[in-house]
Coordinates of C-alpha atoms in Angstrom, one line a residue:
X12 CA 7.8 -7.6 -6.6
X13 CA 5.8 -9.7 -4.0
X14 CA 2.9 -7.7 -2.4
X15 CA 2.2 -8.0 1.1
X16 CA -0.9 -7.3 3.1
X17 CA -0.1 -5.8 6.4
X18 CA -3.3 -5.5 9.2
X19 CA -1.8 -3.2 11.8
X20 CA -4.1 -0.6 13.7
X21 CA -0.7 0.9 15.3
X22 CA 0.7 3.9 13.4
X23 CA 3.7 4.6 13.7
X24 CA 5.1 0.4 13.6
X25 CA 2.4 0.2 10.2
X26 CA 4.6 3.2 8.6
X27 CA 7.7 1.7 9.9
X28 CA 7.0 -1.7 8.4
X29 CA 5.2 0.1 5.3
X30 CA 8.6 1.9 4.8
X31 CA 11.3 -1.1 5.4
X32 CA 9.2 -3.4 3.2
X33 CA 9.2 -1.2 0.5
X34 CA 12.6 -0.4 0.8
X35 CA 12.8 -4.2 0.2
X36 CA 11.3 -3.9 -3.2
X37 CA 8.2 -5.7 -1.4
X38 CA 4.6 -4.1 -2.9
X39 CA 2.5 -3.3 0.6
X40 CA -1.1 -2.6 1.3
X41 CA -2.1 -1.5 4.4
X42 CA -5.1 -2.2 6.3
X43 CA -6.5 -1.0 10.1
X44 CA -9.5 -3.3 10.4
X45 CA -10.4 -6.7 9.9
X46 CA -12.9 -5.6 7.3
X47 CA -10.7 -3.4 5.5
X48 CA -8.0 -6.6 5.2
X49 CA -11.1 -8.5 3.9
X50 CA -11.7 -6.1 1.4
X51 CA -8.0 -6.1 0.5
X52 CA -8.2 -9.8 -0.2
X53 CA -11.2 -9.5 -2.3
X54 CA -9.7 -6.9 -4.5
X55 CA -6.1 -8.2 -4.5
X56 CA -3.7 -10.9 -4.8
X57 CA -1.0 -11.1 -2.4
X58 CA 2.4 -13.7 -1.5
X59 CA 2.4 -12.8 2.0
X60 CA 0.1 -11.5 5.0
X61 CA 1.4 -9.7 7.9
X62 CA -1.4 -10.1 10.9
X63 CA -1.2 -8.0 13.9
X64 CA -4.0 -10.0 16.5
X65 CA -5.5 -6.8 18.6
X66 CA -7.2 -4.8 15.4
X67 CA -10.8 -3.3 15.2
X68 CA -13.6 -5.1 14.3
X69 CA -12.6 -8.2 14.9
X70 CA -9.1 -9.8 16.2
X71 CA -6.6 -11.1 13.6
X72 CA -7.2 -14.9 14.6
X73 CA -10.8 -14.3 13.7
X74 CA -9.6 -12.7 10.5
X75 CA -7.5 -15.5 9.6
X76 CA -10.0 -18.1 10.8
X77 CA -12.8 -16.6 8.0
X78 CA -10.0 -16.9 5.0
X79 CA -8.8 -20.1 5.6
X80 CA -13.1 -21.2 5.6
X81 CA -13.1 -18.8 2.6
X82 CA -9.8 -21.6 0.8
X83 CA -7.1 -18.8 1.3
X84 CA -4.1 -20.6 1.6
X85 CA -1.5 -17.0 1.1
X86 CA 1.5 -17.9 3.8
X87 CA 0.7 -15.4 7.0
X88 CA 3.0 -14.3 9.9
X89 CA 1.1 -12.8 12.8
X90 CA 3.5 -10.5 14.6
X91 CA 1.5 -9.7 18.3
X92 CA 2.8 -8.8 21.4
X93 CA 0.7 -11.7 23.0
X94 CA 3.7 -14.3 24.4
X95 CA 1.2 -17.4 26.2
X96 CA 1.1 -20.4 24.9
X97 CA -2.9 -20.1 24.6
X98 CA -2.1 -17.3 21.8
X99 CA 0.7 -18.6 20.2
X100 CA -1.5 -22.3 19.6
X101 CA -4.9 -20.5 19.3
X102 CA -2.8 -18.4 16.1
X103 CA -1.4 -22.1 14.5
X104 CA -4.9 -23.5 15.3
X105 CA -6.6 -20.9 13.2
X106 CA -4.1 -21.2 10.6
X107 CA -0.8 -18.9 10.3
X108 CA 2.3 -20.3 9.1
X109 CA 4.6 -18.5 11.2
X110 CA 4.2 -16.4 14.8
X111 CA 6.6 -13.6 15.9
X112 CA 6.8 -12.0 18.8
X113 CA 6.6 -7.6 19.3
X114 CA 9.0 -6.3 19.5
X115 CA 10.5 -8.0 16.8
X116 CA 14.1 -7.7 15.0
X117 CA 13.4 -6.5 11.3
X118 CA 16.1 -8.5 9.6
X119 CA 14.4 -11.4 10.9
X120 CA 10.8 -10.7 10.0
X121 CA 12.5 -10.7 6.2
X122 CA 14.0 -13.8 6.6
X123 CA 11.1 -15.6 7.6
X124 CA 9.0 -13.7 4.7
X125 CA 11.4 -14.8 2.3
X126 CA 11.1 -18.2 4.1
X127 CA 7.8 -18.9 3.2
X128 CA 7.3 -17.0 -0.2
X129 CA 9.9 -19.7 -1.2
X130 CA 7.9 -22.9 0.4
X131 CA 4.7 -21.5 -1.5
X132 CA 6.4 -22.1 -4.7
X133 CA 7.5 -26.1 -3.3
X134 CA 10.8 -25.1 -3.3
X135 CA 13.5 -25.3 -0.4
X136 CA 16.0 -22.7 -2.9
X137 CA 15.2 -19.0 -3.7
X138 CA 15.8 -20.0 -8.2
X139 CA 14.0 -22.4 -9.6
X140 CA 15.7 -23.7 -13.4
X141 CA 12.9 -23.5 -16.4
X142 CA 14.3 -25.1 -19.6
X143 CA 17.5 -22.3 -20.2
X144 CA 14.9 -19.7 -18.1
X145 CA 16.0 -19.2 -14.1
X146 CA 13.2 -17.8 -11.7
X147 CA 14.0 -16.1 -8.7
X148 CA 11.5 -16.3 -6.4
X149 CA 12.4 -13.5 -3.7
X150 CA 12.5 -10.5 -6.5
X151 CA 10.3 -12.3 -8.9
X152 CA 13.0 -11.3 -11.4
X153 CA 13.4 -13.8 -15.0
X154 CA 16.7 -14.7 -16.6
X155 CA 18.0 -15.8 -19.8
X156 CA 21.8 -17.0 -19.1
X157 CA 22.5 -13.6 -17.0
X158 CA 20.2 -11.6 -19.1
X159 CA 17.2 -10.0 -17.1
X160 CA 14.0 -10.4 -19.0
X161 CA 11.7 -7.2 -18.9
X162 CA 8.9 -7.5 -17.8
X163 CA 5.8 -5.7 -17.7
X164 CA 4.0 -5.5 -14.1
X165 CA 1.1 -7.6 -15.3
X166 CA 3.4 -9.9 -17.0
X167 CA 5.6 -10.3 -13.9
X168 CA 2.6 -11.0 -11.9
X169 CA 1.7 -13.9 -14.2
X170 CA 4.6 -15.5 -13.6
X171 CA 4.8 -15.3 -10.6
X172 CA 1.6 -17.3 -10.4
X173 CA 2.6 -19.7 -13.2
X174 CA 5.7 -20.4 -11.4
X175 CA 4.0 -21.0 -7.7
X176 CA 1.5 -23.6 -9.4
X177 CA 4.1 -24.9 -12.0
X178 CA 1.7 -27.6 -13.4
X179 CA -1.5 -27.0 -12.4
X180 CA -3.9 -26.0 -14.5
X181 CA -5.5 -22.5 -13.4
X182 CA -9.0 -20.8 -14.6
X183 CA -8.6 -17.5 -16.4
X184 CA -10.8 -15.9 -13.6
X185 CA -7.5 -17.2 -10.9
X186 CA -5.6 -15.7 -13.8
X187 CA -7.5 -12.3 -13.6
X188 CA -7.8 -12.1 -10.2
X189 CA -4.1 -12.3 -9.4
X190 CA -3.8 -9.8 -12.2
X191 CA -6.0 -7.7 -10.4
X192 CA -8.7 -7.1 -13.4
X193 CA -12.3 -8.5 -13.7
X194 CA -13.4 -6.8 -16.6
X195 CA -14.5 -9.2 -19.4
X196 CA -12.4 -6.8 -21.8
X197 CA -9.1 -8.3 -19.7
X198 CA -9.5 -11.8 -21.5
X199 CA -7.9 -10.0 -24.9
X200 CA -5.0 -8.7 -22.2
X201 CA -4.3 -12.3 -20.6
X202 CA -4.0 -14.3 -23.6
X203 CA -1.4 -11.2 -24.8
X204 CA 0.8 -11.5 -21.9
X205 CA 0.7 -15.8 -22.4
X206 CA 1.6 -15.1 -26.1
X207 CA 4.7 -12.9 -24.8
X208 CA 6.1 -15.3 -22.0
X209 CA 5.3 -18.1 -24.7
X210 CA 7.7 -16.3 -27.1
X211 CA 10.2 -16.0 -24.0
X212 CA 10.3 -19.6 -23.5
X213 CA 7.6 -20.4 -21.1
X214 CA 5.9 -23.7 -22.3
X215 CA 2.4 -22.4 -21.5
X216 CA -0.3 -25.2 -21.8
X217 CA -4.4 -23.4 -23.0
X218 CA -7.1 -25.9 -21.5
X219 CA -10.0 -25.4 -23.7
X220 CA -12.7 -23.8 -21.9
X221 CA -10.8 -23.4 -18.4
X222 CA -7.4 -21.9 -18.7
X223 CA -3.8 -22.1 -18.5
X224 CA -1.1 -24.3 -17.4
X225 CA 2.9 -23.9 -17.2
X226 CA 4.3 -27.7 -18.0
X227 CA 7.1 -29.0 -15.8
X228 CA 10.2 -28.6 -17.5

Protein backbone atom coordinates (compact mmCIF):
# COMPACT_ATOMS: atom_id res chain seq x y z
CA UNK A 1 0.00 0.00 0.00
CA UNK A 2 1.67 3.36 -1.11
CA UNK A 3 0.86 6.30 1.24
CA UNK A 4 0.18 9.54 -0.09
CA UNK A 5 0.35 12.90 1.39
CA UNK A 6 -2.39 15.17 0.16
CA UNK A 7 -2.17 19.30 1.20
CA UNK A 8 -5.60 20.47 0.35
CA UNK A 9 -7.36 23.36 2.46
CA UNK A 10 -10.68 22.57 0.29
CA UNK A 11 -13.07 20.27 2.00
CA UNK A 12 -15.15 18.70 0.21
CA UNK A 13 -12.30 17.86 -3.04
CA UNK A 14 -9.78 16.71 0.28
CA UNK A 15 -12.60 14.04 1.28
CA UNK A 16 -13.34 13.30 -2.23
CA UNK A 17 -9.71 12.52 -3.12
CA UNK A 18 -9.25 11.04 0.60
CA UNK A 19 -12.12 8.60 -0.38
CA UNK A 20 -11.17 7.61 -4.26
CA UNK A 21 -7.60 7.10 -3.12
CA UNK A 22 -8.41 4.87 -0.56
CA UNK A 23 -10.72 3.07 -2.46
CA UNK A 24 -7.52 2.51 -4.54
CA UNK A 25 -5.81 0.66 -1.80
CA UNK A 26 -3.59 4.00 -1.59
CA UNK A 27 -2.66 4.82 2.45
CA UNK A 28 -3.59 8.93 2.62
CA UNK A 29 -2.76 11.57 5.08
CA UNK A 30 -4.24 14.60 4.92
CA UNK A 31 -2.97 17.94 5.61
CA UNK A 32 -4.60 21.81 5.57
CA UNK A 33 -1.45 23.88 6.01
CA UNK A 34 1.89 24.01 4.92
CA UNK A 35 3.09 23.32 8.38
CA UNK A 36 0.90 20.63 9.07
CA UNK A 37 2.32 18.82 5.56
CA UNK A 38 5.82 19.62 7.14
CA UNK A 39 4.97 17.84 10.08
CA UNK A 40 3.59 15.04 8.07
CA UNK A 41 6.97 14.58 6.41
CA UNK A 42 8.84 14.64 9.54
CA UNK A 43 6.76 11.91 11.13
CA UNK A 44 6.19 9.81 7.88
CA UNK A 45 7.35 8.28 4.88
CA UNK A 46 5.37 8.63 1.85
CA UNK A 47 5.69 7.37 -2.35
CA UNK A 48 3.73 10.21 -3.50
CA UNK A 49 2.68 13.97 -2.58
CA UNK A 50 -0.43 15.49 -3.76
CA UNK A 51 0.15 19.64 -3.60
CA UNK A 52 -2.70 21.92 -3.84
CA UNK A 53 -0.71 25.68 -4.38
CA UNK A 54 -3.29 28.21 -2.46
CA UNK A 55 -3.03 26.56 1.24
CA UNK A 56 -2.53 28.53 4.64
CA UNK A 57 0.58 29.43 5.91
CA UNK A 58 2.43 29.38 3.09
CA UNK A 59 1.65 28.37 -0.73
CA UNK A 60 2.41 24.88 -1.91
CA UNK A 61 5.44 26.13 -4.18
CA UNK A 62 6.98 27.49 -1.06
CA UNK A 63 6.24 24.15 0.60
CA UNK A 64 7.82 22.17 -1.98
CA UNK A 65 10.68 24.63 -2.40
CA UNK A 66 11.75 24.01 1.59
CA UNK A 67 11.76 20.02 0.99
CA UNK A 68 13.55 19.78 -1.92
CA UNK A 69 16.45 22.34 0.24
CA UNK A 70 15.60 19.81 3.06
CA UNK A 71 16.88 16.52 0.12
CA UNK A 72 13.21 15.28 -0.29
CA UNK A 73 13.18 13.81 -3.47
CA UNK A 74 9.23 11.85 -2.92
CA UNK A 75 7.62 12.30 -6.64
CA UNK A 76 4.93 15.29 -6.17
CA UNK A 77 1.89 16.31 -8.40
CA UNK A 78 0.53 19.73 -7.67
CA UNK A 79 -3.09 19.77 -8.75
CA UNK A 80 -4.04 23.94 -8.72
CA UNK A 81 -6.47 25.65 -10.54
CA UNK A 82 -3.77 28.21 -11.57
CA UNK A 83 -3.48 27.65 -15.67
CA UNK A 84 -0.48 30.62 -16.68
CA UNK A 85 2.47 29.70 -17.72
CA UNK A 86 4.22 31.77 -14.74
CA UNK A 87 2.52 29.02 -12.38
CA UNK A 88 2.84 26.06 -14.20
CA UNK A 89 7.07 26.94 -14.62
CA UNK A 90 7.31 28.62 -11.21
CA UNK A 91 5.72 24.74 -9.85
CA UNK A 92 8.71 22.72 -12.22
CA UNK A 93 11.17 25.40 -11.06
CA UNK A 94 10.58 24.64 -7.41
CA UNK A 95 10.58 21.07 -8.07
CA UNK A 96 7.25 18.97 -8.77
CA UNK A 97 7.36 16.09 -11.10
CA UNK A 98 4.11 16.43 -12.58
CA UNK A 99 1.30 19.57 -12.72
CA UNK A 100 -2.41 19.02 -13.24
CA UNK A 101 -4.86 21.27 -13.80
CA UNK A 102 -8.48 21.75 -11.38
CA UNK A 103 -10.77 20.49 -12.32
CA UNK A 104 -9.16 17.43 -13.02
CA UNK A 105 -10.39 13.91 -14.43
CA UNK A 106 -9.73 11.23 -11.50
CA UNK A 107 -8.82 8.25 -13.66
CA UNK A 108 -6.08 10.38 -14.84
CA UNK A 109 -4.69 11.75 -11.64
CA UNK A 110 -4.14 7.64 -10.95
CA UNK A 111 -2.53 7.19 -13.95
CA UNK A 112 -0.04 9.71 -13.52
CA UNK A 113 0.40 8.55 -9.63
CA UNK A 114 1.04 5.21 -10.75
CA UNK A 115 3.35 6.91 -13.41
CA UNK A 116 5.72 8.14 -11.19
CA UNK A 117 5.66 5.66 -8.14
CA UNK A 118 6.96 3.38 -10.93
CA UNK A 119 9.91 5.90 -12.21
CA UNK A 120 10.94 6.20 -8.37
CA UNK A 121 11.82 2.58 -8.37
CA UNK A 122 14.04 3.19 -12.11
CA UNK A 123 11.62 1.18 -13.74
CA UNK A 124 9.56 1.93 -16.97
CA UNK A 125 7.17 -1.50 -15.95
CA UNK A 126 4.77 -1.76 -12.94
CA UNK A 127 6.96 -5.78 -11.76
CA UNK A 128 10.19 -5.82 -11.29
CA UNK A 129 11.77 -9.85 -11.45
CA UNK A 130 13.98 -10.70 -8.08
CA UNK A 131 15.71 -14.03 -8.37
CA UNK A 132 12.24 -16.46 -8.60
CA UNK A 133 10.57 -13.29 -6.36
CA UNK A 134 8.26 -10.66 -8.67
CA UNK A 135 7.52 -7.14 -7.14
CA UNK A 136 4.69 -5.23 -8.07
CA UNK A 137 5.26 -1.82 -7.64
CA UNK A 138 1.58 -0.24 -7.87
CA UNK A 139 0.14 -2.62 -4.83
CA UNK A 140 3.43 -3.29 -3.36
CA UNK A 141 2.28 -6.91 -3.38
CA UNK A 142 5.37 -10.03 -3.39
CA UNK A 143 5.12 -13.16 -5.37
CA UNK A 144 6.50 -16.53 -5.38
CA UNK A 145 5.48 -18.21 -8.88
CA UNK A 146 1.58 -16.92 -8.41
CA UNK A 147 1.86 -17.32 -4.74
CA UNK A 148 1.24 -13.96 -2.70
CA UNK A 149 3.74 -13.65 0.07
CA UNK A 150 2.13 -12.32 3.38
CA UNK A 151 3.24 -9.75 4.59
CA UNK A 152 3.21 -7.83 7.68
CA UNK A 153 2.58 -3.86 7.23
CA UNK A 154 6.12 -3.11 8.53
CA UNK A 155 7.50 -5.82 6.39
CA UNK A 156 5.72 -4.59 3.26
CA UNK A 157 6.97 -1.23 3.97
CA UNK A 158 10.59 -2.53 3.95
CA UNK A 159 10.28 -3.66 0.85
CA UNK A 160 9.01 -1.34 -0.61
CA UNK A 161 12.05 0.73 0.31
CA UNK A 162 14.52 -2.13 -0.50
CA UNK A 163 12.99 -2.43 -3.78
CA UNK A 164 13.02 1.56 -4.72
CA UNK A 165 16.87 1.69 -3.78
CA UNK A 166 17.66 -1.90 -5.05
CA UNK A 167 21.41 -1.68 -4.36
CA UNK A 168 22.09 1.01 -2.39
CA UNK A 169 23.08 0.72 0.82
CA UNK A 170 20.56 2.49 3.37
CA UNK A 171 21.33 3.52 7.30
CA UNK A 172 19.07 1.79 9.76
CA UNK A 173 17.77 5.34 10.80
CA UNK A 174 16.37 5.62 6.64
CA UNK A 175 15.32 2.13 7.61
CA UNK A 176 13.35 3.33 10.72
CA UNK A 177 12.09 6.21 9.46
CA UNK A 178 10.23 4.75 6.49
CA UNK A 179 9.10 2.28 9.03
CA UNK A 180 7.74 5.00 10.85
CA UNK A 181 9.60 4.12 14.44
CA UNK A 182 12.47 6.02 16.12
CA UNK A 183 12.63 4.24 19.26
CA UNK A 184 16.06 2.72 19.95
CA UNK A 185 14.01 -0.56 21.01
CA UNK A 186 12.93 -0.72 17.00
CA UNK A 187 16.60 -1.96 16.03
CA UNK A 188 15.57 -5.62 17.65
CA UNK A 189 12.23 -5.20 15.21
CA UNK A 190 14.27 -4.16 11.91
CA UNK A 191 16.84 -6.81 11.98
CA UNK A 192 13.50 -9.33 12.62
CA UNK A 193 11.76 -8.23 9.58
CA UNK A 194 15.46 -8.53 7.40
CA UNK A 195 15.79 -12.09 8.94
CA UNK A 196 12.08 -12.85 7.52
CA UNK A 197 12.39 -11.37 3.90
CA UNK A 198 15.96 -13.05 4.08
CA UNK A 199 14.18 -16.42 4.61
CA UNK A 200 11.73 -15.41 1.72
CA UNK A 201 14.50 -15.04 -0.74
CA UNK A 202 15.51 -11.43 -0.44
CA UNK A 203 19.48 -11.38 -0.72
CA UNK A 204 19.71 -8.72 2.01
CA UNK A 205 23.35 -7.36 2.35
CA UNK A 206 24.16 -5.98 6.66
CA UNK A 207 26.93 -3.11 6.25
CA UNK A 208 28.67 -3.20 9.57
CA UNK A 209 28.00 -0.19 11.37
CA UNK A 210 25.53 1.57 8.74
CA UNK A 211 22.87 -0.74 7.52
CA UNK A 212 21.26 -2.67 4.91
CA UNK A 213 21.40 -3.33 1.29
CA UNK A 214 19.19 -5.51 -1.23
CA UNK A 215 21.94 -6.92 -3.98
CA UNK A 216 20.95 -6.79 -7.66
CA UNK A 217 19.77 -9.88 -8.69
Amino acid sequence: MARVLLVEDDVILSETLCELLEVEGYDVILATTGNEALEATYEHSFEIMLFDVNIPDFSGFELLKILRESGNTIPCIFLTSLNDIASLSRGFEVGADDYLKKPFDFDELLVRIQALIRKSFASSQNEIEYKNLLYKITTNELFDGEELILLAPQEQKLVATLFRRIGETITKQELLHELDSVKESSEGALRVYITKLRKIGLEIQTIKGTGYRLVKA
